[in-house]
Tab-separated table of C-alpha atoms in Angstrom:
chain	number	residue	atom	x	y	z
A	9	MET	CA	-8.657	-9.876	1.062
A	10	LYS	CA	-6.375	-9.528	4.198
A	11	LEU	CA	-3.363	-7.596	4.043
A	12	PRO	CA	-0.380	-7.163	6.939
A	13	GLU	CA	-0.655	-4.015	8.886
A	14	THR	CA	2.253	-2.805	7.714
A	15	THR	CA	0.334	-2.119	4.177
A	16	GLU	CA	-1.909	0.338	6.307
A	17	TRP	CA	1.319	2.291	7.323
A	18	ALA	CA	2.508	2.134	4.165
A	19	LEU	CA	-0.378	3.626	2.331
A	20	HIS	CA	-0.347	6.339	5.138
A	21	THR	CA	3.023	6.896	4.848
A	22	ALA	CA	2.738	7.434	1.295
A	23	ALA	CA	-0.824	9.545	1.601
A	24	VAL	CA	1.206	11.940	4.316
A	25	LEU	CA	4.370	12.624	1.709
A	26	ALA	CA	1.653	13.353	-1.071
A	27	GLN	CA	0.124	16.092	1.593
A	28	LEU	CA	3.797	17.494	1.676
A	29	PRO	CA	5.573	20.521	-0.425
A	30	ALA	CA	7.507	18.051	-2.771
A	31	ASP	CA	10.829	19.503	-2.090
A	32	SER	CA	9.935	18.096	1.820
A	33	THR	CA	11.694	14.997	3.096
A	34	ILE	CA	10.592	13.499	5.958
A	35	SER	CA	13.140	11.175	7.997
A	36	GLY	CA	11.555	7.909	8.968
A	37	ALA	CA	11.981	7.893	12.491
A	38	GLN	CA	9.468	11.182	12.128
A	39	LEU	CA	7.549	9.248	10.536
A	40	ALA	CA	6.698	6.584	12.573
A	41	VAL	CA	6.121	8.833	15.854
A	42	HIS	CA	3.757	10.639	13.947
A	43	PHE	CA	1.953	7.475	13.040
A	44	GLY	CA	2.838	5.760	16.563
A	45	VAL	CA	3.890	2.840	14.691
A	46	PRO	CA	7.663	1.183	15.842
A	47	ASN	CA	10.540	3.005	13.654
A	48	PRO	CA	12.439	-0.875	12.218
A	49	TYR	CA	8.910	-2.012	10.962
A	50	LEU	CA	8.649	1.158	9.133
A	51	SER	CA	11.464	1.563	7.892
A	52	LYS	CA	11.418	-1.769	6.127
A	53	GLN	CA	8.549	-0.380	4.998
A	54	LEU	CA	10.161	2.467	3.761
A	55	ALA	CA	12.576	0.226	1.866
A	56	LYS	CA	10.191	-1.397	-0.261
A	57	LEU	CA	8.459	1.821	-1.222
A	58	VAL	CA	12.008	2.864	-2.503
A	59	ARG	CA	12.901	0.041	-4.031
A	60	GLY	CA	9.199	0.076	-5.944
A	61	GLY	CA	9.522	3.662	-6.966
A	62	ILE	CA	7.387	5.012	-4.866
A	63	LEU	CA	9.697	7.418	-2.546
A	64	THR	CA	12.807	8.445	-2.909
A	65	GLY	CA	14.929	8.418	0.150
A	66	SER	CA	17.818	10.537	1.195
A	67	THR	CA	20.810	9.727	3.517
A	68	GLY	CA	22.729	13.200	5.806
A	69	PRO	CA	21.326	15.992	8.130
A	70	ARG	CA	18.584	16.788	6.183
A	71	GLY	CA	17.906	13.492	4.183
A	72	GLY	CA	14.908	11.631	4.691
A	73	PHE	CA	11.908	10.917	2.137
A	74	ARG	CA	9.881	11.965	-0.097
A	75	LEU	CA	7.203	11.080	-3.310
A	76	ALA	CA	9.563	9.613	-6.445
A	77	ARG	CA	6.924	11.489	-8.651
A	78	PRO	CA	4.136	13.274	-8.227
A	79	ALA	CA	1.148	12.216	-6.121
A	80	SER	CA	-0.748	12.358	-9.050
A	81	GLN	CA	0.815	9.441	-10.720
A	82	ILE	CA	1.039	7.346	-7.635
A	83	THR	CA	-1.846	4.908	-7.527
A	84	LEU	CA	-2.980	2.853	-4.625
A	85	LEU	CA	-2.061	0.167	-6.001
A	86	ASP	CA	1.313	0.795	-7.719
A	87	VAL	CA	2.027	1.141	-2.980
A	88	VAL	CA	0.353	-2.463	-2.313
A	89	ALA	CA	2.119	-3.848	-4.950
A	90	ALA	CA	5.304	-2.444	-3.477
A	91	VAL	CA	4.924	-3.777	-0.112
A	92	ASP	CA	2.944	-6.637	-0.689
A	93	GLY	CA	2.763	-7.412	-4.443
A	94	VAL	CA	-0.290	-8.652	-6.098
A	95	SER	CA	-0.668	-11.837	-6.555
A	96	ASP	CA	-4.364	-13.561	-6.352
A	97	PRO	CA	-4.692	-15.277	-2.841
A	98	TYR	CA	-7.319	-17.517	-3.625
A	99	VAL	CA	-5.665	-20.850	-4.596
A	100	CYS	CA	-7.933	-23.638	-6.282
A	101	ARG	CA	-7.252	-26.748	-5.093
A	102	GLU	CA	-9.580	-28.493	-7.233
A	103	LEU	CA	-11.744	-29.555	-3.922
A	104	ARG	CA	-14.602	-30.679	-6.700
A	105	GLN	CA	-12.435	-33.581	-7.740
A	106	GLN	CA	-12.094	-34.585	-4.224
A	107	GLY	CA	-13.994	-36.583	-2.152
A	108	ARG	CA	-16.855	-38.799	-2.413
A	109	GLY	CA	-18.980	-36.027	-4.275
A	110	SER	CA	-15.996	-36.127	-7.045
A	111	ALA	CA	-16.042	-34.910	-10.168
A	112	ARG	CA	-14.473	-36.767	-12.935
A	113	PRO	CA	-11.421	-34.738	-14.547
A	114	GLU	CA	-13.314	-34.589	-17.882
A	115	ASP	CA	-15.708	-32.701	-16.498
A	116	CYS	CA	-13.019	-30.634	-14.779
A	117	THR	CA	-11.507	-29.292	-18.188
A	118	ARG	CA	-12.283	-25.184	-17.255
A	119	PRO	CA	-11.588	-23.441	-13.646
A	120	CYS	CA	-14.620	-23.950	-11.341
A	121	ALA	CA	-17.433	-21.000	-11.186
A	122	LEU	CA	-16.093	-20.757	-7.455
A	123	ALA	CA	-12.424	-19.859	-8.490
A	124	ALA	CA	-13.557	-17.739	-11.647
A	125	ALA	CA	-16.012	-15.498	-9.602
A	126	MET	CA	-12.755	-15.213	-6.771
A	127	HIS	CA	-10.219	-14.462	-9.742
A	128	ARG	CA	-12.755	-11.963	-10.785
A	129	ALA	CA	-13.293	-10.191	-7.784
A	130	HIS	CA	-9.597	-10.076	-6.966
A	131	ASP	CA	-9.095	-8.440	-10.832
A	132	ALA	CA	-11.814	-5.815	-10.108
A	133	TRP	CA	-9.889	-5.226	-6.477
A	134	LEU	CA	-6.321	-4.534	-8.628
A	135	GLU	CA	-8.760	-2.216	-10.812
A	136	SER	CA	-10.067	-0.149	-7.946
A	137	LEU	CA	-6.626	0.475	-6.595
A	138	ARG	CA	-5.243	1.179	-9.801
A	139	ALA	CA	-7.872	4.098	-10.303
A	140	VAL	CA	-7.190	6.344	-7.207
A	141	THR	CA	-4.156	8.374	-7.193
A	142	LEU	CA	-2.335	9.674	-3.802
A	143	GLY	CA	-3.278	12.780	-5.145
A	144	GLU	CA	-7.089	12.221	-5.160
A	145	ILE	CA	-6.574	10.942	-1.803
A	146	ALA	CA	-5.125	14.325	-0.471
A	147	ALA	CA	-7.233	16.512	-2.420
A	148	GLY	CA	-10.108	14.690	-0.519
A	149	LEU	CA	-8.663	15.411	3.016
A	150	ALA	CA	-9.859	18.075	4.598
A	151	PRO	CA	-7.488	21.601	4.628
A	152	GLU	CA	-7.390	21.247	8.431
A	153	VAL	CA	-6.030	18.068	8.268
A	154	ILE	CA	-3.518	18.818	5.500
A	155	ALA	CA	-2.451	21.696	7.554
A	156	LYS	CA	-2.132	19.352	10.236
A	157	ASN	CA	0.382	17.240	8.630
A	158	ARG	CA	2.520	19.569	7.371
A	159	ARG	CA	2.899	21.853	10.844
A	160	LEU	CA	3.592	18.335	12.209
A	161	LEU	CA	6.102	17.164	9.721
A	162	VAL	CA	7.634	19.779	8.280
A	163	GLU	CA	7.202	23.456	9.737
A	164	ASP	CA	7.804	22.138	13.552
A	165	PRO	CA	9.647	18.854	13.244
A	166	LEU	CA	10.735	16.397	15.509
A	167	PRO	CA	14.692	16.370	15.103
A	168	HIS	CA	15.652	14.101	12.456
A	169	ARG	CA	17.015	11.325	14.340
């Protein structure tokens, strides 16, 4: 499974917001600086997370982003689905029915074993992402990591831009 780099950005952004007090709002610019990623591209992912119900966004001098619901209620699958969707990347083109070694159509009434295995793998991947919440990710971090992120983003942040 290969996901775009921006999916990593969305996952890390959501995970860092899960580490902050619930009433904290962090600007997209602050998050871009925090992770060292381009603000315009991160902004697109943040907008997808808002549309997907993962984040809420507000404007104004104290505006920014925060989780839309408790971290314990947001799965990794929720985040990935919001930014990339969850369609199965494997497309069976019925190669078994092509070329010199082709199978007869009547022998291909069910999906081939490869397609079935790939679909099961995709389903397992989705289930594994569904089984982990942002709350669990945050809870598994070392206390000093959480303290550093809170200090840099909430207690001593860069000015909102």
